[in-house]
Amino acid sequence: MRLHRLGITAFGPFGATQEIDFDALSAAGIFLLHGPTGAGKTSVLDAVCYGLYGAVPGARQSPGTSLRSDHAPADLPTEIRLELTVGGRRLEITRSPAQPRPKKKGDGFTTEKAQSRLREYVPGEGWRALSRSNQEIGEEITQLIGMSRDQFCQVVLLPQGDFARFLRADAEARGKLLGRLFDTRRFAAVEEHLAELRRAAGTQVRAGDERILAVAQRIAQAAGPAADEHPLPGLQPGEPGLADAVLEWAATARSGARERLDIAACVLSAAEARQSAARQALDAERELAGLQQRYAETRRRATEVEAGRDEHDQAQERLRRARKADLVAPALELREEAGRAHRRAGADRDRSRAGLPGELADAGAEQLTALERRLREELGALDEARRAERRSAEIDSERAALERQARADDELIRDAESWLTGWEATRHRLLTRIEAAQEAATRAELLAGRLEPARRRLDAARRRDTLAARASDAEERLATAREGALTTGETWLGLRERRLRDIAAELARELVEGEACPVCGSAGHPEPARAGDGHVDQATEDAAEAAHRRAEQARAEAEHALGAVRERYAAARAEAADGQTADETPGSEAGVSSAASEPTVGALTGLVDTLTREHAEAYRTAAGTHAAREALAAAEREQEQRVGDRQDAERRAAARTSRREGLDAEQAALAEVLARARGGSGSVTEHAALLHRRVALLVEAAAALREEESAAARLKEADDRLADAAFRAGFDTPRDAAATMLPDSRQRALQHRIDAWQAESAAVTDRLAEADARTAAGRPPADPGAAQSVYDRAERLLRDGAGAHTAARERCTELGRLSRRAADEVRALGPVREEYERIARLAGLTAGTSADNERKMRLESYVLAARLEQVAAAATARLRRMSSGRYTLVHSDARTGGRRAGLGLHVIDAWTGRERDTATLSGGETFFASLALALGLADVVTDEAGGVRLDTLFIDEGFGSLDDQALDEVLDVLDSLRERDRSVGIVSHVADLRRRIPAQLEVVKTRHGSAVRHRAADGVSG
């Protein structure tokens, strides 16, 4: 990688654009970067780093720090442009950080995002754009250089102070630096991963042991009292030997359980034998007691059967007579039915004769029938008269309807003529209403188009007045902020000038006898400067600078706020004045002035109110357009309807006149027929109804007489049949047969009693004939209770023995199952435990805690030790030359005290032949060693990054501690780098270097910002 050009604009202390030509500076191989303290030498290196990686070195990239120069004008953006060659490609990188810039419209500032551009120079074509993405450019540059930002800052910029601390640091501090440079995080990740695997495997082992102990606890519960004889092992989860101890203890528990099972089996066998004998004795006693009780019950039942024999005989006789009487029952029922029919017929005859005239009270059926036939003939003659009567009634109804129609038509004609008289006035009124509504609709549209802009102007005028007050307040705040910023700036610059005058005294306070001066590098301090009166320390200056920055920030915020308010005020003012017309005068709608002055809120409010009121009125009028048109159409339809109705009514009146004449003639003819047919009744219908009633009475009376004669004949026949049936059944009279009859339910009850006595008698006879019952009755009384007690005791002993045997068997089964489960858990845990032991040995080895790791070195420390050994070898080649072969850097992995080994760094002094720690080197020797270490580290990191060539290096400070001879040797070493076509930039205050190195880049600081000057052997360029 070779740097060609660097452009710095408004960056750090550089307020203007500065161009640095590295090609011209590198032509001599070595160039010097110098300038006063605080001028911006380090800022040049920061600009290189920012151009490559988009960020400055980590120590100077603190949060809240702005890269923009405070000296730059507001319209000059901060920008870094770096031209370099890397990987055989010539590239140009341009970067701008996030920064405030003036707004393009209005006052104030806005924040512009960070931007990046990457171009490549193609011979024959020129510059070609590659990307504008920050992420893509960062990935491309990192891949080409092969180093991260931290590696680049450590390898290319070579901060000597850091390497001096590296020489004196302990192993832990060296490990952090080397870890950043060589990116050994993957080895630390391996250590952490192995440690995590060990923790996870240990957790699995402990979980497995806990499962085994849980099974052991269940075995102890299943073993019962036997567990008290052999308690559980006292080992904890994770301890060695736990699994074997649990298996051995489980085997002992199973053996004890099997012994108790054998004892329970013997006890159960004896209890079963006793229970069987007691059961047989109980069954024998129960059988004897049952036979004795059966015989005694049979004797009692035999006595009861003999006592009921007379009642049985009486029931048999009564049932026999009742069954004979059943033969007379049909004739008896027939006689009763004939009697009831004869009585009903007599009652009907008496009731029908009561409605007849007195002269027909004793008439026979034939006489009544003849009179009925005569009345029916008379009814037939009245049918024609009834039809004439109905037609006469219909004619009356029709004439009444004609009268009603005539009255309705007269009313309709009068109403139609009255309405049609005002038709023309109604039509003219409706047409006028439609025209007014149409004109109102047009006016409503015009007013709506003026109302909305008027409302917007009113809102804008209100905002304008509010923003005018805000703008006044913002101007006052901005004036105050500017005054504060000016005051704090003058205070800060005054304090800064006073501090710079006494900067030597401030540096002198930090000098320590025997340590190198950070300015001249000398270890001796004969006359350190002293502070004068009113000396300003750095804390006071920093506080003043912070106050100035806060004041500047407040000023910028006030300017931004004022610009925003002014923008909004101008917009509101323009919107309020927009659309103002000449007709908005005091004599017009709202009295808004048409002069050049701005419209007021009151005037616009009046205009809006007037337009709103007129628009609402026009809208209401226009809304009636449809209703007016509908009313006109309805009125026209009604006019046509009324004209037609009047004409129809006149035609119906002519038709009714002819119809009345015809109805009058027809009704006169019908009146003569009806007068003859009515007789003495009011109407033909009444006369016919009277005849119908007389016919019905005659028919009913004749039928009742015939039915009464028939019922008497049937009654006489039923009496004859009943007497004959009673005689054949053996009864003297029918009344005796009726008294002997029984209902079916009574007969069934008697039969059931007879059958029950006969069945009981037969059963008693059979049971008295049983021999075993008679034999048992002759024996002593049985005692089942005593046998039951003996059996209950035997049964209880058997249940206890069976329960104990079952429990012992289940305990043995459960212990066997749990023992197998414990064995399964132990077998399953075996590979896990082996894996844990293997991982634990490997994790302990990489973590440096294992006994196999004699030097207690971690894996990352081991890798870094190898890298440190390479760095020491590469640094020794230059250190021996700078120290005239006296010093050699070596890596040491020896342990010091209780600390771990691996990152020790010693120096071998060829003059004494002794090896000592690098912390014992003097100031100049430390510079030799740190410079050699930095160059060696650059070589190793370059090789580590894939052999990317680093053609430009920077070395920062440290030369003040060297004498002339040592300085010559160091410069010779640096000059030798040119053999590999490298250029080295030295950053230093040492005046002697300005005489020895002709190619120089000087940074000059002024009140308006720093600037750079190129100095070559042939002159100076700005």
PDB file of C-alpha atoms in Angstrom, residues 142-340:
ATOM      1  CA  THR A 142     -10.417  -3.835   4.402  1.00  0.00           C
ATOM      2  CA  GLN A 143     -10.168  -6.757   1.975  1.00  0.00           C
ATOM      3  CA  LEU A 144      -7.516  -5.038  -0.157  1.00  0.00           C
ATOM      4  CA  ILE A 145      -5.349  -3.901   2.782  1.00  0.00           C
ATOM      5  CA  GLY A 146      -5.917  -7.130   4.701  1.00  0.00           C
ATOM      6  CA  MET A 147      -5.995  -5.374   8.082  1.00  0.00           C
ATOM      7  CA  SER A 148      -8.631  -3.989  10.370  1.00  0.00           C
ATOM      8  CA  ARG A 149      -8.550  -0.382  11.557  1.00  0.00           C
ATOM      9  CA  ASP A 150      -6.863  -1.324  14.862  1.00  0.00           C
ATOM     10  CA  GLN A 151      -4.188  -3.340  13.031  1.00  0.00           C
ATOM     11  CA  PHE A 152      -3.576  -0.527  10.570  1.00  0.00           C
ATOM     12  CA  CYS A 153      -3.233   2.067  13.354  1.00  0.00           C
ATOM     13  CA  GLN A 154      -0.761  -0.185  15.181  1.00  0.00           C
ATOM     14  CA  VAL A 155       1.255  -1.319  12.145  1.00  0.00           C
ATOM     15  CA  VAL A 156       1.296   1.627   9.747  1.00  0.00           C
ATOM     16  CA  LEU A 157       1.065   4.581  12.147  1.00  0.00           C
ATOM     17  CA  LEU A 158       3.496   3.005  14.690  1.00  0.00           C
ATOM     18  CA  PRO A 159       2.577   4.849  17.916  1.00  0.00           C
ATOM     19  CA  GLN A 160       5.866   4.651  19.837  1.00  0.00           C
ATOM     20  CA  GLY A 161       4.339   5.478  23.176  1.00  0.00           C
ATOM     21  CA  ASP A 162       2.143   2.393  22.898  1.00  0.00           C
ATOM     22  CA  PHE A 163       5.138   0.143  22.180  1.00  0.00           C
ATOM     23  CA  ALA A 164       7.106   1.621  25.038  1.00  0.00           C
ATOM     24  CA  ARG A 165       4.237   0.688  27.315  1.00  0.00           C
ATOM     25  CA  PHE A 166       4.128  -2.700  25.607  1.00  0.00           C
ATOM     26  CA  LEU A 167       7.737  -3.330  26.619  1.00  0.00           C
ATOM     27  CA  ARG A 168       7.037  -2.497  30.274  1.00  0.00           C
ATOM     28  CA  ALA A 169       3.570  -4.092  30.444  1.00  0.00           C
ATOM     29  CA  ASP A 170       2.718  -7.388  32.095  1.00  0.00           C
ATOM     30  CA  ALA A 171       1.579 -10.488  30.239  1.00  0.00           C
ATOM     31  CA  GLU A 172      -2.126  -9.592  30.435  1.00  0.00           C
ATOM     32  CA  ALA A 173      -1.657  -6.139  28.849  1.00  0.00           C
ATOM     33  CA  ARG A 174       0.547  -7.598  26.117  1.00  0.00           C
ATOM     34  CA  GLY A 175      -2.077 -10.239  25.467  1.00  0.00           C
ATOM     35  CA  LYS A 176      -4.766  -7.601  24.884  1.00  0.00           C
ATOM     36  CA  LEU A 177      -2.632  -5.692  22.344  1.00  0.00           C
ATOM     37  CA  LEU A 178      -1.463  -8.799  20.507  1.00  0.00           C
ATOM     38  CA  GLY A 179      -5.005 -10.174  20.528  1.00  0.00           C
ATOM     39  CA  ARG A 180      -6.246  -7.068  18.709  1.00  0.00           C
ATOM     40  CA  LEU A 181      -3.414  -7.189  16.168  1.00  0.00           C
ATOM     41  CA  PHE A 182      -3.513 -10.884  15.356  1.00  0.00           C
ATOM     42  CA  ASP A 183      -7.217 -11.396  15.956  1.00  0.00           C
ATOM     43  CA  THR A 184      -6.887 -14.444  18.194  1.00  0.00           C
ATOM     44  CA  ARG A 185     -10.478 -14.204  19.301  1.00  0.00           C
ATOM     45  CA  ARG A 186     -11.149 -17.557  17.657  1.00  0.00           C
ATOM     46  CA  PHE A 187      -8.728 -19.243  20.081  1.00  0.00           C
ATOM     47  CA  ALA A 188     -10.341 -17.495  23.042  1.00  0.00           C
ATOM     48  CA  ALA A 189     -13.655 -18.622  21.601  1.00  0.00           C
ATOM     49  CA  VAL A 190     -12.314 -22.183  21.509  1.00  0.00           C
ATOM     50  CA  GLU A 191     -11.384 -21.892  25.205  1.00  0.00           C
ATOM     51  CA  GLU A 192     -14.808 -20.516  26.068  1.00  0.00           C
ATOM     52  CA  HIS A 193     -16.495 -23.140  23.897  1.00  0.00           C
ATOM     53  CA  LEU A 194     -14.617 -25.955  25.632  1.00  0.00           C
ATOM     54  CA  ALA A 195     -15.409 -24.440  29.019  1.00  0.00           C
ATOM     55  CA  GLU A 196     -19.070 -24.220  28.017  1.00  0.00           C
ATOM     56  CA  LEU A 197     -18.978 -27.825  26.811  1.00  0.00           C
ATOM     57  CA  ARG A 198     -17.425 -28.835  30.137  1.00  0.00           C
ATOM     58  CA  ARG A 199     -20.136 -27.004  32.066  1.00  0.00           C
ATOM     59  CA  ALA A 200     -22.851 -28.541  29.891  1.00  0.00           C
ATOM     60  CA  ALA A 201     -21.350 -32.041  30.207  1.00  0.00           C
ATOM     61  CA  GLY A 202     -20.960 -31.554  33.965  1.00  0.00           C
ATOM     62  CA  THR A 203     -24.585 -30.524  34.153  1.00  0.00           C
ATOM     63  CA  GLN A 204     -25.566 -33.671  32.258  1.00  0.00           C
ATOM     64  CA  VAL A 205     -23.464 -35.846  34.584  1.00  0.00           C
ATOM     65  CA  ARG A 206     -24.975 -34.237  37.664  1.00  0.00           C
ATOM     66  CA  ALA A 207     -28.445 -34.579  36.151  1.00  0.00           C
ATOM     67  CA  GLY A 208     -27.740 -38.275  35.491  1.00  0.00           C
ATOM     68  CA  ASP A 209     -26.513 -38.772  39.067  1.00  0.00           C
ATOM     69  CA  GLU A 210     -29.605 -36.970  40.336  1.00  0.00           C
ATOM     70  CA  ARG A 211     -31.782 -39.326  38.297  1.00  0.00           C
ATOM     71  CA  ILE A 212     -29.901 -42.316  39.742  1.00  0.00           C
ATOM     72  CA  LEU A 213     -30.352 -40.938  43.279  1.00  0.00           C
ATOM     73  CA  ALA A 214     -34.049 -40.341  42.541  1.00  0.00           C
ATOM     74  CA  VAL A 215     -34.398 -43.995  41.510  1.00  0.00           C
ATOM     75  CA  ALA A 216     -32.492 -44.971  44.674  1.00  0.00           C
ATOM     76  CA  GLN A 217     -34.955 -42.968  46.768  1.00  0.00           C
ATOM     77  CA  ARG A 218     -37.829 -44.819  45.126  1.00  0.00           C
ATOM     78  CA  ILE A 219     -36.021 -48.138  45.809  1.00  0.00           C
ATOM     79  CA  ALA A 220     -35.751 -47.137  49.475  1.00  0.00           C
ATOM     80  CA  GLN A 221     -39.494 -46.355  49.544  1.00  0.00           C
ATOM     81  CA  ALA A 222     -40.314 -49.672  47.847  1.00  0.00           C
ATOM     82  CA  ALA A 223     -38.020 -51.668  50.199  1.00  0.00           C
ATOM     83  CA  GLY A 224     -39.993 -50.473  53.202  1.00  0.00           C
ATOM     84  CA  PRO A 225     -38.600 -51.433  56.656  1.00  0.00           C
ATOM     85  CA  ALA A 226     -35.665 -53.265  55.054  1.00  0.00           C
ATOM     86  CA  ALA A 227     -34.275 -49.899  53.915  1.00  0.00           C
ATOM     87  CA  ASP A 228     -33.625 -48.953  57.552  1.00  0.00           C
ATOM     88  CA  GLU A 229     -31.169 -51.871  57.879  1.00  0.00           C
ATOM     89  CA  HIS A 230     -29.116 -50.680  54.856  1.00  0.00           C
ATOM     90  CA  PRO A 231     -29.250 -46.847  54.383  1.00  0.00           C
ATOM     91  CA  LEU A 232     -28.528 -45.081  51.065  1.00  0.00           C
ATOM     92  CA  PRO A 233     -24.897 -44.195  50.137  1.00  0.00           C
ATOM     93  CA  GLY A 234     -23.887 -40.725  51.360  1.00  0.00           C
ATOM     94  CA  LEU A 235     -22.391 -39.538  48.036  1.00  0.00           C
ATOM     95  CA  GLN A 236     -23.533 -36.350  46.244  1.00  0.00           C
ATOM     96  CA  PRO A 237     -24.339 -35.918  42.501  1.00  0.00           C
ATOM     97  CA  GLY A 238     -21.171 -35.590  40.457  1.00  0.00           C
ATOM     98  CA  GLU A 239     -18.932 -37.483  42.947  1.00  0.00           C
ATOM     99  CA  PRO A 240     -17.084 -40.518  41.571  1.00  0.00           C
ATOM    100  CA  GLY A 241     -18.367 -43.990  42.508  1.00  0.00           C
ATOM    101  CA  LEU A 242     -21.956 -42.887  43.101  1.00  0.00           C
ATOM    102  CA  ALA A 243     -23.422 -45.167  40.413  1.00  0.00           C
ATOM    103  CA  ASP A 244     -21.605 -48.328  41.592  1.00  0.00           C
ATOM    104  CA  ALA A 245     -22.536 -47.671  45.215  1.00  0.00           C
ATOM    105  CA  VAL A 246     -26.225 -47.279  44.298  1.00  0.00           C
ATOM    106  CA  LEU A 247     -26.220 -50.535  42.260  1.00  0.00           C
ATOM    107  CA  GLU A 248     -24.582 -52.460  45.146  1.00  0.00           C
ATOM    108  CA  TRP A 249     -27.053 -51.028  47.656  1.00  0.00           C
ATOM    109  CA  ALA A 250     -29.986 -51.948  45.367  1.00  0.00           C
ATOM    110  CA  ALA A 251     -28.767 -55.582  45.142  1.00  0.00           C
ATOM    111  CA  THR A 252     -28.714 -55.825  48.940  1.00  0.00           C
ATOM    112  CA  ALA A 253     -32.274 -54.424  49.125  1.00  0.00           C
ATOM    113  CA  ARG A 254     -33.520 -56.988  46.549  1.00  0.00           C
ATOM    114  CA  SER A 255     -31.962 -59.918  48.518  1.00  0.00           C
ATOM    115  CA  GLY A 256     -33.704 -58.861  51.752  1.00  0.00           C
ATOM    116  CA  ALA A 257     -37.023 -58.475  49.942  1.00  0.00           C
ATOM    117  CA  ARG A 258     -36.817 -62.026  48.469  1.00  0.00           C
ATOM    118  CA  GLU A 259     -36.195 -63.509  51.951  1.00  0.00           C
ATOM    119  CA  ARG A 260     -39.320 -61.757  53.277  1.00  0.00           C
ATOM    120  CA  LEU A 261     -41.321 -63.093  50.296  1.00  0.00           C
ATOM    121  CA  ASP A 262     -40.404 -66.737  51.163  1.00  0.00           C
ATOM    122  CA  ILE A 263     -41.500 -66.248  54.800  1.00  0.00           C
ATOM    123  CA  ALA A 264     -44.821 -64.694  53.700  1.00  0.00           C
ATOM    124  CA  ALA A 265     -45.475 -67.662  51.345  1.00  0.00           C
ATOM    125  CA  CYS A 266     -45.107 -70.180  54.218  1.00  0.00           C
ATOM    126  CA  VAL A 267     -47.467 -68.201  56.448  1.00  0.00           C
ATOM    127  CA  LEU A 268     -50.041 -67.949  53.631  1.00  0.00           C
ATOM    128  CA  SER A 269     -50.018 -71.765  53.017  1.00  0.00           C
ATOM    129  CA  ALA A 270     -50.801 -72.550  56.700  1.00  0.00           C
ATOM    130  CA  ALA A 271     -53.597 -69.921  56.765  1.00  0.00           C
ATOM    131  CA  GLU A 272     -55.201 -71.411  53.626  1.00  0.00           C
ATOM    132  CA  ALA A 273     -55.342 -74.916  55.234  1.00  0.00           C
ATOM    133  CA  ARG A 274     -57.021 -73.586  58.399  1.00  0.00           C
ATOM    134  CA  GLN A 275     -59.522 -71.555  56.386  1.00  0.00           C
ATOM    135  CA  SER A 276     -60.519 -74.614  54.247  1.00  0.00           C
ATOM    136  CA  ALA A 277     -61.267 -76.785  57.322  1.00  0.00           C
ATOM    137  CA  ALA A 278     -63.287 -74.007  58.991  1.00  0.00           C
ATOM    138  CA  ARG A 279     -65.285 -73.526  55.775  1.00  0.00           C
ATOM    139  CA  GLN A 280     -66.262 -77.193  55.587  1.00  0.00           C
ATOM    140  CA  ALA A 281     -67.402 -77.229  59.261  1.00  0.00           C
ATOM    141  CA  LEU A 282     -69.464 -74.070  58.734  1.00  0.00           C
ATOM    142  CA  ASP A 283     -71.169 -75.518  55.629  1.00  0.00           C
ATOM    143  CA  ALA A 284     -72.132 -78.726  57.566  1.00  0.00           C
ATOM    144  CA  GLU A 285     -73.677 -76.764  60.463  1.00  0.00           C
ATOM    145  CA  ARG A 286     -75.591 -74.510  58.094  1.00  0.00           C
ATOM    146  CA  GLU A 287     -77.004 -77.516  56.212  1.00  0.00           C
ATOM    147  CA  LEU A 288     -78.211 -79.222  59.469  1.00  0.00           C
ATOM    148  CA  ALA A 289     -79.800 -76.017  60.711  1.00  0.00           C
ATOM    149  CA  GLY A 290     -81.568 -75.581  57.377  1.00  0.00           C
ATOM    150  CA  LEU A 291     -83.055 -79.136  57.432  1.00  0.00           C
ATOM    151  CA  GLN A 292     -84.292 -78.758  61.013  1.00  0.00           C
ATOM    152  CA  GLN A 293     -85.877 -75.413  60.214  1.00  0.00           C
ATOM    153  CA  ARG A 294     -87.506 -76.876  57.031  1.00  0.00           C
ATOM    154  CA  TYR A 295     -89.175 -79.745  58.912  1.00  0.00           C
ATOM    155  CA  ALA A 296     -90.538 -77.420  61.615  1.00  0.00           C
ATOM    156  CA  GLU A 297     -91.931 -75.072  58.913  1.00  0.00           C
ATOM    157  CA  THR A 298     -93.613 -78.015  57.136  1.00  0.00           C
ATOM    158  CA  ARG A 299     -95.454 -79.105  60.330  1.00  0.00           C
ATOM    159  CA  ARG A 300     -96.726 -75.560  60.865  1.00  0.00           C
ATOM    160  CA  ARG A 301     -98.076 -75.324  57.292  1.00  0.00           C
ATOM    161  CA  ALA A 302     -99.854 -78.729  57.592  1.00  0.00           C
ATOM    162  CA  THR A 303    -101.760 -77.449  60.649  1.00  0.00           C
ATOM    163  CA  GLU A 304    -102.811 -74.307  58.718  1.00  0.00           C
ATOM    164  CA  VAL A 305    -104.059 -76.398  55.721  1.00  0.00           C
ATOM    165  CA  GLU A 306    -106.385 -78.487  57.912  1.00  0.00           C
ATOM    166  CA  ALA A 307    -107.766 -75.361  59.572  1.00  0.00           C
ATOM    167  CA  GLY A 308    -108.841 -73.928  56.139  1.00  0.00           C
ATOM    168  CA  ARG A 309    -110.581 -77.074  54.722  1.00  0.00           C
ATOM    169  CA  ASP A 310    -114.230 -75.921  55.549  1.00  0.00           C
ATOM    170  CA  GLU A 311    -113.741 -72.521  53.976  1.00  0.00           C
ATOM    171  CA  HIS A 312    -112.357 -74.273  50.870  1.00  0.00           C
ATOM    172  CA  ASP A 313    -115.508 -76.445  50.491  1.00  0.00           C
ATOM    173  CA  GLN A 314    -117.846 -73.428  50.828  1.00  0.00           C
ATOM    174  CA  ALA A 315    -115.963 -71.511  48.170  1.00  0.00           C
ATOM    175  CA  GLN A 316    -116.215 -74.459  45.757  1.00  0.00           C
ATOM    176  CA  GLU A 317    -120.040 -74.625  46.168  1.00  0.00           C
ATOM    177  CA  ARG A 318    -120.555 -70.894  45.706  1.00  0.00           C
ATOM    178  CA  LEU A 319    -118.413 -70.881  42.579  1.00  0.00           C
ATOM    179  CA  ARG A 320    -120.472 -73.818  41.115  1.00  0.00           C
ATOM    180  CA  ARG A 321    -123.831 -71.957  41.562  1.00  0.00           C
ATOM    181  CA  ALA A 322    -122.400 -68.719  40.149  1.00  0.00           C
ATOM    182  CA  ARG A 323    -121.276 -70.514  37.014  1.00  0.00           C
ATOM    183  CA  LYS A 324    -124.831 -71.998  36.554  1.00  0.00           C
ATOM    184  CA  ALA A 325    -126.297 -68.472  36.909  1.00  0.00           C
ATOM    185  CA  ASP A 326    -123.995 -67.291  34.138  1.00  0.00           C
ATOM    186  CA  LEU A 327    -126.189 -69.326  31.711  1.00  0.00           C
ATOM    187  CA  VAL A 328    -129.156 -66.966  32.430  1.00  0.00           C
ATOM    188  CA  ALA A 329    -127.099 -63.737  32.084  1.00  0.00           C
ATOM    189  CA  PRO A 330    -127.653 -63.164  28.291  1.00  0.00           C
ATOM    190  CA  ALA A 331    -131.452 -63.403  28.552  1.00  0.00           C
ATOM    191  CA  LEU A 332    -131.452 -61.182  31.627  1.00  0.00           C
ATOM    192  CA  GLU A 333    -129.365 -58.496  29.849  1.00  0.00           C
ATOM    193  CA  LEU A 334    -131.673 -58.633  26.780  1.00  0.00           C
ATOM    194  CA  ARG A 335    -134.761 -58.126  29.035  1.00  0.00           C
ATOM    195  CA  GLU A 336    -133.170 -55.109  30.740  1.00  0.00           C
ATOM    196  CA  GLU A 337    -132.236 -53.523  27.384  1.00  0.00           C
ATOM    197  CA  ALA A 338    -135.823 -54.010  26.000  1.00  0.00           C
ATOM    198  CA  GLY A 339    -137.264 -52.361  29.121  1.00  0.00           C
ATOM    199  CA  ARG A 340    -135.003 -49.339  28.772  1.00  0.00           C
TER     200      ARG A 340
END
